[in-house]
Amino acid sequence: MTEFWLISAPGEKTCQQTWDKMMAATTRTNNLSTNHKFNIPDLKVGTLDVLVGLSDELAKLDSFVESVVKKVAQYMADVLEDNRDKVQENLLANGVDLVTYITRFQWDMAKYPIKQSLKNISEIISKQVTQIDNDLKTRASAYNNLKGNLQNLERKNVGSLLTRSLADIVKKDDFVLDSEYLITLLVVVPKTGYPDWQKTYETLAEMVVPRSSNLLYEDSDSGLFSVTLFRKAIDDFKHKARENKFTVRDFQYNEEEMKADKEEMTRLSTDKKKQFGPLVRWLKVNFSEAFIAWIHIKALRVFVESVLRYGLPVNFQAMLLQPNKKTLKKLREVLNDLYKHLDSSAAAIIDSAMDIPGLNLSQQEYYPYVYYKIDCNLLDFKL
């Protein structure tokens, strides 16, 4: 499972005892979870008022940073396109996979100096992640425009003969050009209508050049025929063709325009390739930065909440549990039994909720112990 429960409980005689008790309850006999100590350094506590205010601010910051982490991950998958199955190997934190980073979490003293107040540290994180979010919007917008323009041009070159660009199908030799009187039209004929076309095209209007029709291209449904006639007969010919279910395409052979289209497509394709590498590198670096920031927020929240709940001096053990999928409910019950003495009102809410069928406990997410969930499944699709 990619889900972790980050919890804390007050230190007993020592924090090691708290840890041992939790290990005994969750792993020694029943293998409910895989557990790790979660190291939070000695942070500056500050005043109670500040902690209460900070508790709310950190909850909002947690949601915001999680949303940015998910956005960067999702955009990485979008950018990788056909290789999106490789996205997971690019979603690293400090060069290691996310599970390894969380289970071996070490506070980054250089990025978030613990001599600073808790409020300052949260502001550093907020600024940093807001910058990543803004940069992502700018970069994604530029790359998406480029990709969209390229896709529009590519789309013109696929599809049925009724709608697709004909520039890469026809050649100069297929047309009568620079004639004052004659013009070559291109007509889409359903395959079932080939015999009709051959029988009737010369008589669809006056002044059609005899035997001037050639099949230039076929797809699965239709063929593209050329036909040459006098300019003054165009309207009449188009009208009669329509009655016979032949479609005259509105096309003029213009070498300059066709060359410009091809050059534009080459330019966009080259630009996209050029931008792809640096963009993926930026996404990797900033995913790592945002994810690291997110886990530091979780650490801050555990610290603040533990001080608010368990009081001073600071004395608690933070623990990271990776639940086994089949034993989630059992693990929750064991933890509630272990810690219900910490907060009888929370225990009462949980006990009564367990008796009410259909009540979703996770909406409350309040337990006698400090608890935060970390879910490392950050993508909207299954790989």
mmCIF file of C-alpha atoms in Angstrom:
data_model
loop_
_atom_site.group_PDB
_atom_site.id
_atom_site.type_symbol
_atom_site.label_atom_id
_atom_site.label_comp_id
_atom_site.label_asym_id
_atom_site.label_seq_id
_atom_site.Cartn_x
_atom_site.Cartn_y
_atom_site.Cartn_z
ATOM 1 C CA MET A 1 0.000 0.000 0.000
ATOM 2 C CA THR A 2 1.110 3.561 -0.676
ATOM 3 C CA GLU A 3 -0.802 4.877 2.337
ATOM 4 C CA PHE A 4 0.957 5.832 5.563
ATOM 5 C CA TRP A 5 -0.392 6.848 8.949
ATOM 6 C CA LEU A 6 1.784 9.412 10.698
ATOM 7 C CA ILE A 7 0.885 9.335 14.375
ATOM 8 C CA SER A 8 2.320 10.477 17.668
ATOM 9 C CA ALA A 9 1.835 9.477 21.292
ATOM 10 C CA PRO A 10 3.290 11.006 24.458
ATOM 11 C CA GLY A 11 6.584 9.660 25.764
ATOM 12 C CA GLU A 12 6.119 7.347 28.712
ATOM 13 C CA LYS A 13 9.158 7.103 30.983
ATOM 14 C CA THR A 14 11.072 7.343 27.721
ATOM 15 C CA CYS A 15 10.023 7.781 24.094
ATOM 16 C CA GLN A 16 11.546 4.361 23.388
ATOM 17 C CA GLN A 17 8.928 2.806 25.664
ATOM 18 C CA THR A 18 6.144 4.473 23.665
ATOM 19 C CA TRP A 19 7.660 3.029 20.509
ATOM 20 C CA ASP A 20 8.067 -0.476 21.975
ATOM 21 C CA LYS A 21 4.453 -0.538 23.164
ATOM 22 C CA MET A 22 3.126 0.458 19.745
ATOM 23 C CA MET A 23 5.361 -2.126 18.042
ATOM 24 C CA ALA A 24 4.147 -4.848 20.391
ATOM 25 C CA ALA A 25 0.502 -3.968 19.712
ATOM 26 C CA THR A 26 0.745 -3.750 15.917
ATOM 27 C CA THR A 27 3.449 -6.152 14.758
ATOM 28 C CA ARG A 28 4.603 -8.759 17.256
ATOM 29 C CA THR A 29 1.534 -10.993 17.131
ATOM 30 C CA ASN A 30 -0.707 -9.754 14.370
ATOM 31 C CA ASN A 31 1.390 -8.057 11.657
ATOM 32 C CA LEU A 32 -1.043 -5.158 11.148
ATOM 33 C CA SER A 33 1.485 -2.651 9.805
ATOM 34 C CA THR A 34 5.116 -1.972 8.958
ATOM 35 C CA ASN A 35 6.410 0.748 11.274
ATOM 36 C CA HIS A 36 9.210 3.286 11.326
ATOM 37 C CA LYS A 37 10.276 5.952 13.775
ATOM 38 C CA PHE A 38 9.674 9.397 12.299
ATOM 39 C CA ASN A 39 12.395 11.791 13.365
ATOM 40 C CA ILE A 40 11.310 15.342 14.146
ATOM 41 C CA PRO A 41 14.060 17.626 15.484
ATOM 42 C CA ASP A 42 13.773 19.936 18.526
ATOM 43 C CA LEU A 43 11.811 22.772 16.988
ATOM 44 C CA LYS A 44 11.098 26.132 18.655
ATOM 45 C CA VAL A 45 7.789 25.888 20.469
ATOM 46 C CA GLY A 46 6.759 29.564 20.783
ATOM 47 C CA THR A 47 3.588 30.613 22.608
ATOM 48 C CA LEU A 48 0.351 28.682 22.899
ATOM 49 C CA ASP A 49 -1.578 31.353 20.950
ATOM 50 C CA VAL A 50 0.846 31.091 18.047
ATOM 51 C CA LEU A 51 0.570 27.288 18.071
ATOM 52 C CA VAL A 52 -3.241 27.370 17.963
ATOM 53 C CA GLY A 53 -3.202 29.804 15.008
ATOM 54 C CA LEU A 54 -0.451 27.841 13.289
ATOM 55 C CA SER A 55 -2.416 24.596 13.592
ATOM 56 C CA ASP A 56 -5.125 26.028 11.283
ATOM 57 C CA GLU A 57 -2.639 27.620 8.895
ATOM 58 C CA LEU A 58 -0.675 24.394 8.552
ATOM 59 C CA ALA A 59 -3.867 22.454 7.738
ATOM 60 C CA LYS A 60 -4.531 24.845 4.819
ATOM 61 C CA LEU A 61 -0.887 24.794 3.737
ATOM 62 C CA ASP A 62 -0.912 20.978 3.834
ATOM 63 C CA SER A 63 -3.881 20.863 1.403
ATOM 64 C CA PHE A 64 -2.316 23.468 -0.891
ATOM 65 C CA VAL A 65 1.095 21.770 -1.069
ATOM 66 C CA GLU A 66 -0.498 18.352 -1.610
ATOM 67 C CA SER A 67 -2.473 19.810 -4.521
ATOM 68 C CA VAL A 68 0.745 21.226 -6.068
ATOM 69 C CA VAL A 69 2.565 17.895 -5.603
ATOM 70 C CA LYS A 70 -0.308 16.132 -7.398
ATOM 71 C CA LYS A 71 -0.441 18.754 -10.160
ATOM 72 C CA VAL A 72 3.284 18.391 -10.897
ATOM 73 C CA ALA A 73 3.005 14.570 -10.872
ATOM 74 C CA GLN A 74 -0.055 14.599 -13.125
ATOM 75 C CA TYR A 75 1.531 17.067 -15.541
ATOM 76 C CA MET A 76 4.664 14.912 -15.707
ATOM 77 C CA ALA A 77 2.427 11.999 -16.801
ATOM 78 C CA ASP A 78 0.753 14.240 -19.417
ATOM 79 C CA VAL A 79 4.097 15.422 -20.801
ATOM 80 C CA LEU A 80 5.481 11.877 -21.028
ATOM 81 C CA GLU A 81 2.448 11.013 -23.229
ATOM 82 C CA ASP A 82 3.019 7.481 -24.602
ATOM 83 C CA ASN A 83 5.680 6.812 -21.957
ATOM 84 C CA ARG A 84 3.443 7.708 -19.021
ATOM 85 C CA ASP A 85 4.089 4.245 -17.568
ATOM 86 C CA LYS A 86 7.594 5.588 -16.824
ATOM 87 C CA VAL A 87 6.221 8.431 -14.700
ATOM 88 C CA GLN A 88 6.687 6.579 -11.402
ATOM 89 C CA GLU A 89 10.433 6.223 -11.901
ATOM 90 C CA ASN A 90 10.657 9.997 -12.405
ATOM 91 C CA LEU A 91 8.680 10.828 -9.254
ATOM 92 C CA LEU A 92 11.518 10.824 -6.746
ATOM 93 C CA ALA A 93 12.251 12.807 -3.590
ATOM 94 C CA ASN A 94 15.908 13.603 -2.992
ATOM 95 C CA GLY A 95 16.844 10.975 -5.573
ATOM 96 C CA VAL A 96 15.004 8.076 -3.907
ATOM 97 C CA ASP A 97 11.498 6.643 -4.323
ATOM 98 C CA LEU A 98 8.776 8.226 -2.204
ATOM 99 C CA VAL A 99 8.305 5.309 0.191
ATOM 100 C CA THR A 100 12.038 5.243 0.953
ATOM 101 C CA TYR A 101 12.094 9.005 1.482
ATOM 102 C CA ILE A 102 9.175 8.929 3.929
ATOM 103 C CA THR A 103 10.322 5.878 5.873
ATOM 104 C CA ARG A 104 13.838 7.315 6.261
ATOM 105 C CA PHE A 105 12.736 10.906 6.735
ATOM 106 C CA GLN A 106 15.419 13.307 7.948
ATOM 107 C CA TRP A 107 14.663 16.984 8.547
ATOM 108 C CA ASP A 108 16.478 19.197 6.010
ATOM 109 C CA MET A 109 18.334 21.657 8.245
ATOM 110 C CA ALA A 110 19.737 23.650 5.311
ATOM 111 C CA LYS A 111 16.347 24.355 3.710
ATOM 112 C CA TYR A 112 14.359 24.754 6.913
ATOM 113 C CA PRO A 113 16.675 25.922 9.739
ATOM 114 C CA ILE A 114 15.246 24.842 13.102
ATOM 115 C CA LYS A 115 16.573 27.971 14.795
ATOM 116 C CA GLN A 116 13.783 29.810 12.963
ATOM 117 C CA SER A 117 10.324 30.005 14.501
ATOM 118 C CA LEU A 118 7.685 27.490 13.381
ATOM 119 C CA LYS A 119 5.787 30.304 11.673
ATOM 120 C CA ASN A 120 8.885 31.326 9.699
ATOM 121 C CA ILE A 121 9.510 27.750 8.594
ATOM 122 C CA SER A 122 5.909 27.417 7.403
ATOM 123 C CA GLU A 123 6.256 30.736 5.513
ATOM 124 C CA ILE A 124 9.470 29.542 3.831
ATOM 125 C CA ILE A 125 7.611 26.421 2.643
ATOM 126 C CA SER A 126 4.568 28.418 1.547
ATOM 127 C CA LYS A 127 6.687 30.834 -0.542
ATOM 128 C CA GLN A 128 8.702 28.031 -2.083
ATOM 129 C CA VAL A 129 5.675 25.962 -3.129
ATOM 130 C CA THR A 130 3.699 29.005 -4.354
ATOM 131 C CA GLN A 131 6.677 29.768 -6.624
ATOM 132 C CA ILE A 132 6.640 26.182 -7.960
ATOM 133 C CA ASP A 133 2.881 26.450 -8.570
ATOM 134 C CA ASN A 134 3.250 29.744 -10.473
ATOM 135 C CA ASP A 135 6.187 28.442 -12.522
ATOM 136 C CA LEU A 136 4.237 25.286 -13.376
ATOM 137 C CA LYS A 137 1.304 27.358 -14.683
ATOM 138 C CA THR A 138 3.618 29.423 -16.911
ATOM 139 C CA ARG A 139 5.605 26.479 -18.256
ATOM 140 C CA ALA A 140 2.550 24.266 -18.757
ATOM 141 C CA SER A 141 0.719 27.032 -20.604
ATOM 142 C CA ALA A 142 3.640 27.599 -23.035
ATOM 143 C CA TYR A 143 4.179 23.874 -23.666
ATOM 144 C CA ASN A 144 0.441 23.145 -24.025
ATOM 145 C CA ASN A 145 0.069 25.931 -26.621
ATOM 146 C CA LEU A 146 2.935 24.503 -28.617
ATOM 147 C CA LYS A 147 1.558 20.966 -28.320
ATOM 148 C CA GLY A 148 -1.975 22.134 -29.213
ATOM 149 C CA ASN A 149 -0.800 23.988 -32.343
ATOM 150 C CA LEU A 150 1.195 20.960 -33.464
ATOM 151 C CA GLN A 151 -1.752 18.614 -32.843
ATOM 152 C CA ASN A 152 -4.046 20.876 -34.862
ATOM 153 C CA LEU A 153 -1.657 20.751 -37.811
ATOM 154 C CA GLU A 154 -1.215 16.984 -37.438
ATOM 155 C CA ARG A 155 -4.975 16.513 -37.246
ATOM 156 C CA LYS A 156 -5.311 18.256 -40.600
ATOM 157 C CA ASN A 157 -3.175 15.515 -42.147
ATOM 158 C CA VAL A 158 -5.290 12.622 -40.895
ATOM 159 C CA GLY A 159 -8.956 11.749 -41.112
ATOM 160 C CA SER A 160 -11.189 11.220 -44.100
ATOM 161 C CA LEU A 161 -10.662 12.715 -47.524
ATOM 162 C CA LEU A 162 -13.708 14.921 -46.925
ATOM 163 C CA THR A 163 -11.940 16.915 -44.191
ATOM 164 C CA ARG A 164 -8.195 16.290 -44.158
ATOM 165 C CA SER A 165 -5.561 18.516 -45.716
ATOM 166 C CA LEU A 166 -4.760 17.479 -49.271
ATOM 167 C CA ALA A 167 -1.439 19.312 -49.433
ATOM 168 C CA ASP A 168 0.690 16.195 -48.841
ATOM 169 C CA ILE A 169 -1.382 14.065 -51.264
ATOM 170 C CA VAL A 170 -1.404 16.083 -54.489
ATOM 171 C CA LYS A 171 1.460 17.092 -56.790
ATOM 172 C CA LYS A 172 1.965 19.990 -59.129
ATOM 173 C CA ASP A 173 1.573 17.687 -62.153
ATOM 174 C CA ASP A 174 -2.006 16.846 -61.092
ATOM 175 C CA PHE A 175 -3.193 20.371 -61.955
ATOM 176 C CA VAL A 176 -3.621 22.615 -64.944
ATOM 177 C CA LEU A 177 -2.052 25.800 -63.561
ATOM 178 C CA ASP A 178 -1.803 29.380 -64.841
ATOM 179 C CA SER A 179 -4.586 28.947 -67.411
ATOM 180 C CA GLU A 180 -6.998 31.753 -68.021
ATOM 181 C CA TYR A 181 -9.819 29.379 -69.026
ATOM 182 C CA LEU A 182 -9.173 25.953 -67.494
ATOM 183 C CA ILE A 183 -9.140 24.809 -63.851
ATOM 184 C CA THR A 184 -8.561 21.444 -62.137
ATOM 185 C CA LEU A 185 -10.974 20.484 -59.331
ATOM 186 C CA LEU A 186 -10.531 17.748 -56.728
ATOM 187 C CA VAL A 187 -13.536 15.520 -56.058
ATOM 188 C CA VAL A 188 -14.077 12.961 -53.271
ATOM 189 C CA VAL A 189 -16.002 9.932 -54.555
ATOM 190 C CA PRO A 190 -17.220 7.064 -52.326
ATOM 191 C CA LYS A 191 -15.671 3.750 -53.422
ATOM 192 C CA THR A 192 -19.113 2.390 -54.241
ATOM 193 C CA GLY A 193 -19.626 5.379 -56.570
ATOM 194 C CA TYR A 194 -16.522 4.867 -58.773
ATOM 195 C CA PRO A 195 -18.471 3.361 -61.724
ATOM 196 C CA ASP A 196 -21.024 6.212 -61.578
ATOM 197 C CA TRP A 197 -18.251 8.801 -61.513
ATOM 198 C CA GLN A 198 -16.492 7.340 -64.545
ATOM 199 C CA LYS A 199 -19.804 7.193 -66.434
ATOM 200 C CA THR A 200 -21.077 10.683 -65.569
ATOM 201 C CA TYR A 201 -18.283 13.138 -64.727
ATOM 202 C CA GLU A 202 -17.865 14.366 -68.322
ATOM 203 C CA THR A 203 -21.592 15.220 -68.491
ATOM 204 C CA LEU A 204 -22.072 16.840 -65.061
ATOM 205 C CA ALA A 205 -21.613 20.228 -66.730
ATOM 206 C CA GLU A 206 -20.805 21.602 -70.140
ATOM 207 C CA MET A 207 -17.156 22.210 -70.911
ATOM 208 C CA VAL A 208 -15.642 19.347 -68.884
ATOM 209 C CA VAL A 209 -12.418 18.209 -70.586
ATOM 210 C CA PRO A 210 -12.980 14.593 -71.758
ATOM 211 C CA ARG A 211 -10.886 11.850 -70.097
ATOM 212 C CA SER A 212 -9.365 14.459 -67.719
ATOM 213 C CA SER A 213 -10.199 12.582 -64.488
ATOM 214 C CA ASN A 214 -7.469 10.675 -62.599
ATOM 215 C CA LEU A 215 -7.581 8.810 -59.306
ATOM 216 C CA LEU A 216 -4.922 10.526 -57.139
ATOM 217 C CA TYR A 217 -5.396 8.867 -53.740
ATOM 218 C CA GLU A 218 -7.588 6.386 -51.872
ATOM 219 C CA ASP A 219 -8.439 5.772 -48.244
ATOM 220 C CA SER A 220 -10.668 3.007 -46.858
ATOM 221 C CA ASP A 221 -13.931 4.739 -47.861
ATOM 222 C CA SER A 222 -13.313 6.999 -50.844
ATOM 223 C CA GLY A 223 -11.044 8.115 -53.618
ATOM 224 C CA LEU A 224 -9.762 11.554 -54.585
ATOM 225 C CA PHE A 225 -10.216 12.291 -58.303
ATOM 226 C CA SER A 226 -9.005 15.229 -60.314
ATOM 227 C CA VAL A 227 -11.083 16.656 -63.150
ATOM 228 C CA THR A 228 -10.374 19.591 -65.492
ATOM 229 C CA LEU A 229 -13.054 21.929 -66.877
ATOM 230 C CA PHE A 230 -13.595 25.473 -68.050
ATOM 231 C CA ARG A 231 -13.735 28.006 -65.232
ATOM 232 C CA LYS A 232 -17.160 29.302 -66.255
ATOM 233 C CA ALA A 233 -18.667 25.816 -65.629
ATOM 234 C CA ILE A 234 -17.488 25.525 -62.002
ATOM 235 C CA ASP A 235 -20.773 26.404 -60.257
ATOM 236 C CA ASP A 236 -22.836 24.156 -62.493
ATOM 237 C CA PHE A 237 -20.400 21.271 -62.037
ATOM 238 C CA LYS A 238 -20.351 21.622 -58.216
ATOM 239 C CA HIS A 239 -24.141 21.658 -58.062
ATOM 240 C CA LYS A 240 -24.538 18.524 -60.223
ATOM 241 C CA ALA A 241 -21.704 16.731 -58.381
ATOM 242 C CA ARG A 242 -23.487 17.339 -55.068
ATOM 243 C CA GLU A 243 -26.711 15.846 -56.467
ATOM 244 C CA ASN A 244 -24.741 12.716 -57.382
ATOM 245 C CA LYS A 245 -23.115 12.466 -53.914
ATOM 246 C CA PHE A 246 -19.687 13.529 -55.184
ATOM 247 C CA THR A 247 -17.969 16.145 -52.978
ATOM 248 C CA VAL A 248 -15.877 18.867 -54.613
ATOM 249 C CA ARG A 249 -13.130 19.913 -52.209
ATOM 250 C CA ASP A 250 -12.373 23.623 -51.943
ATOM 251 C CA PHE A 251 -8.674 23.466 -52.811
ATOM 252 C CA GLN A 252 -6.295 25.650 -54.731
ATOM 253 C CA TYR A 253 -2.792 24.482 -55.470
ATOM 254 C CA ASN A 254 -0.451 27.040 -53.891
ATOM 255 C CA GLU A 255 3.127 25.905 -53.537
ATOM 256 C CA GLU A 256 4.114 28.768 -51.232
ATOM 257 C CA GLU A 257 1.280 28.106 -48.762
ATOM 258 C CA MET A 258 1.909 24.365 -48.720
ATOM 259 C CA LYS A 259 5.606 24.901 -48.135
ATOM 260 C CA ALA A 260 4.852 27.346 -45.294
ATOM 261 C CA ASP A 261 2.527 24.783 -43.634
ATOM 262 C CA LYS A 262 5.171 22.076 -43.815
ATOM 263 C CA GLU A 263 7.824 24.417 -42.440
ATOM 264 C CA GLU A 264 5.513 25.458 -39.588
ATOM 265 C CA MET A 265 4.906 21.817 -38.692
ATOM 266 C CA THR A 266 8.640 21.064 -38.736
ATOM 267 C CA ARG A 267 9.319 24.143 -36.600
ATOM 268 C CA LEU A 268 6.677 23.227 -34.001
ATOM 269 C CA SER A 269 7.825 19.622 -33.894
ATOM 270 C CA THR A 270 11.453 20.711 -33.384
ATOM 271 C CA ASP A 271 10.435 23.235 -30.706
ATOM 272 C CA LYS A 272 8.450 20.595 -28.861
ATOM 273 C CA LYS A 273 11.404 18.177 -28.877
ATOM 274 C CA LYS A 274 13.715 20.965 -27.689
ATOM 275 C CA GLN A 275 11.449 21.921 -24.804
ATOM 276 C CA PHE A 276 10.627 18.347 -23.748
ATOM 277 C CA GLY A 277 13.958 17.510 -22.052
ATOM 278 C CA PRO A 278 14.317 20.714 -19.994
ATOM 279 C CA LEU A 279 10.606 20.571 -19.031
ATOM 280 C CA VAL A 280 10.848 16.978 -17.753
ATOM 281 C CA ARG A 281 14.012 17.909 -15.808
ATOM 282 C CA TRP A 282 12.231 20.912 -14.274
ATOM 283 C CA LEU A 283 9.250 18.734 -13.323
ATOM 284 C CA LYS A 284 11.512 16.116 -11.701
ATOM 285 C CA VAL A 285 13.419 18.695 -9.662
ATOM 286 C CA ASN A 286 10.323 20.592 -8.580
ATOM 287 C CA PHE A 287 8.287 17.489 -7.844
ATOM 288 C CA SER A 288 11.072 16.474 -5.470
ATOM 289 C CA GLU A 289 11.131 19.957 -3.890
ATOM 290 C CA ALA A 290 7.349 20.077 -3.456
ATOM 291 C CA PHE A 291 7.127 16.530 -2.070
ATOM 292 C CA ILE A 292 9.932 17.176 0.432
ATOM 293 C CA ALA A 293 8.170 20.397 1.491
ATOM 294 C CA TRP A 294 4.924 18.439 1.929
ATOM 295 C CA ILE A 295 6.458 15.860 4.253
ATOM 296 C CA HIS A 296 8.102 18.657 6.285
ATOM 297 C CA ILE A 297 4.632 20.187 6.698
ATOM 298 C CA LYS A 298 3.364 16.848 7.997
ATOM 299 C CA ALA A 299 6.264 16.860 10.490
ATOM 300 C CA LEU A 300 5.388 20.433 11.548
ATOM 301 C CA ARG A 301 1.741 19.464 12.005
ATOM 302 C CA VAL A 302 2.632 16.459 14.151
ATOM 303 C CA PHE A 303 4.917 18.636 16.275
ATOM 304 C CA VAL A 304 2.378 21.460 16.756
ATOM 305 C CA GLU A 305 -0.549 19.115 17.399
ATOM 306 C CA SER A 306 1.482 16.953 19.818
ATOM 307 C CA VAL A 307 2.500 19.998 21.879
ATOM 308 C CA LEU A 308 -1.104 21.269 21.895
ATOM 309 C CA ARG A 309 -2.478 17.882 22.933
ATOM 310 C CA TYR A 310 0.194 16.456 25.193
ATOM 311 C CA GLY A 311 1.536 19.698 26.676
ATOM 312 C CA LEU A 312 5.021 20.839 27.657
ATOM 313 C CA PRO A 313 7.821 19.956 28.029
ATOM 314 C CA VAL A 314 7.930 18.504 24.508
ATOM 315 C CA ASN A 315 7.817 14.757 24.982
ATOM 316 C CA PHE A 316 6.288 12.580 22.286
ATOM 317 C CA GLN A 317 7.243 9.866 19.825
ATOM 318 C CA ALA A 318 6.293 10.355 16.164
ATOM 319 C CA MET A 319 5.721 7.080 14.339
ATOM 320 C CA LEU A 320 5.049 6.165 10.740
ATOM 321 C CA LEU A 321 2.806 3.180 10.128
ATOM 322 C CA GLN A 322 2.310 1.539 6.760
ATOM 323 C CA PRO A 323 -0.929 -0.417 7.226
ATOM 324 C CA ASN A 324 -1.545 -3.755 5.559
ATOM 325 C CA LYS A 325 -4.537 -3.379 3.256
ATOM 326 C CA LYS A 326 -6.577 -6.205 4.768
ATOM 327 C CA THR A 327 -6.126 -5.093 8.360
ATOM 328 C CA LEU A 328 -6.942 -1.363 8.247
ATOM 329 C CA LYS A 329 -9.999 -1.658 10.505
ATOM 330 C CA LYS A 330 -8.226 -3.927 12.966
ATOM 331 C CA LEU A 331 -5.217 -1.593 13.135
ATOM 332 C CA ARG A 332 -7.497 1.362 13.893
ATOM 333 C CA GLU A 333 -9.150 -0.620 16.721
ATOM 334 C CA VAL A 334 -5.800 -1.668 18.211
ATOM 335 C CA LEU A 335 -4.524 1.950 18.168
ATOM 336 C CA ASN A 336 -7.742 3.203 19.758
ATOM 337 C CA ASP A 337 -7.427 0.609 22.541
ATOM 338 C CA LEU A 338 -3.792 1.521 23.045
ATOM 339 C CA TYR A 339 -4.351 5.284 23.263
ATOM 340 C CA LYS A 340 -7.969 5.823 24.340
ATOM 341 C CA HIS A 341 -6.761 6.916 27.797
ATOM 342 C CA LEU A 342 -5.230 10.019 26.142
ATOM 343 C CA ASP A 343 -8.582 11.542 25.184
ATOM 344 C CA SER A 344 -11.741 9.937 26.507
ATOM 345 C CA SER A 345 -14.037 12.203 24.459
ATOM 346 C CA ALA A 346 -12.377 11.104 21.183
ATOM 347 C CA ALA A 347 -12.593 7.484 22.254
ATOM 348 C CA ALA A 348 -16.306 7.917 23.010
ATOM 349 C CA ILE A 349 -16.973 9.456 19.580
ATOM 350 C CA ILE A 350 -15.144 6.572 17.913
ATOM 351 C CA ASP A 351 -16.935 3.915 19.974
ATOM 352 C CA SER A 352 -20.357 5.372 19.168
ATOM 353 C CA ALA A 353 -19.455 5.837 15.493
ATOM 354 C CA MET A 354 -18.460 2.196 15.236
ATOM 355 C CA ASP A 355 -21.976 1.267 16.342
ATOM 356 C CA ILE A 356 -23.650 3.360 13.621
ATOM 357 C CA PRO A 357 -23.628 1.482 10.315
ATOM 358 C CA GLY A 358 -22.722 3.536 7.267
ATOM 359 C CA LEU A 359 -21.103 6.386 9.220
ATOM 360 C CA ASN A 360 -17.824 7.240 7.578
ATOM 361 C CA LEU A 361 -15.228 7.663 10.309
ATOM 362 C CA SER A 362 -12.676 9.138 7.963
ATOM 363 C CA GLN A 363 -14.788 12.307 7.659
ATOM 364 C CA GLN A 364 -13.976 13.064 11.279
ATOM 365 C CA GLU A 365 -10.344 11.902 11.225
ATOM 366 C CA TYR A 366 -10.092 12.636 14.958
ATOM 367 C CA TYR A 367 -8.558 10.058 17.248
ATOM 368 C CA PRO A 368 -7.216 10.029 20.813
ATOM 369 C CA TYR A 369 -3.697 10.202 19.300
ATOM 370 C CA VAL A 370 -2.296 12.689 16.776
ATOM 371 C CA TYR A 371 -2.932 11.304 13.286
ATOM 372 C CA TYR A 372 -2.246 12.424 9.707
ATOM 373 C CA LYS A 373 -2.535 10.379 6.539
ATOM 374 C CA ILE A 374 0.073 10.477 3.771
ATOM 375 C CA ASP A 375 -0.989 8.892 0.497
ATOM 376 C CA CYS A 376 1.813 8.421 -2.036
ATOM 377 C CA ASN A 377 -0.551 7.482 -4.839
ATOM 378 C CA LEU A 378 -0.489 10.911 -6.464
ATOM 379 C CA LEU A 379 -1.846 10.160 -9.935
ATOM 380 C CA ASP A 380 -5.438 10.121 -11.144
ATOM 381 C CA PHE A 381 -4.926 6.921 -13.110
ATOM 382 C CA LYS A 382 -3.662 3.432 -12.396
ATOM 383 C CA LEU A 383 -0.444 2.443 -14.105
#
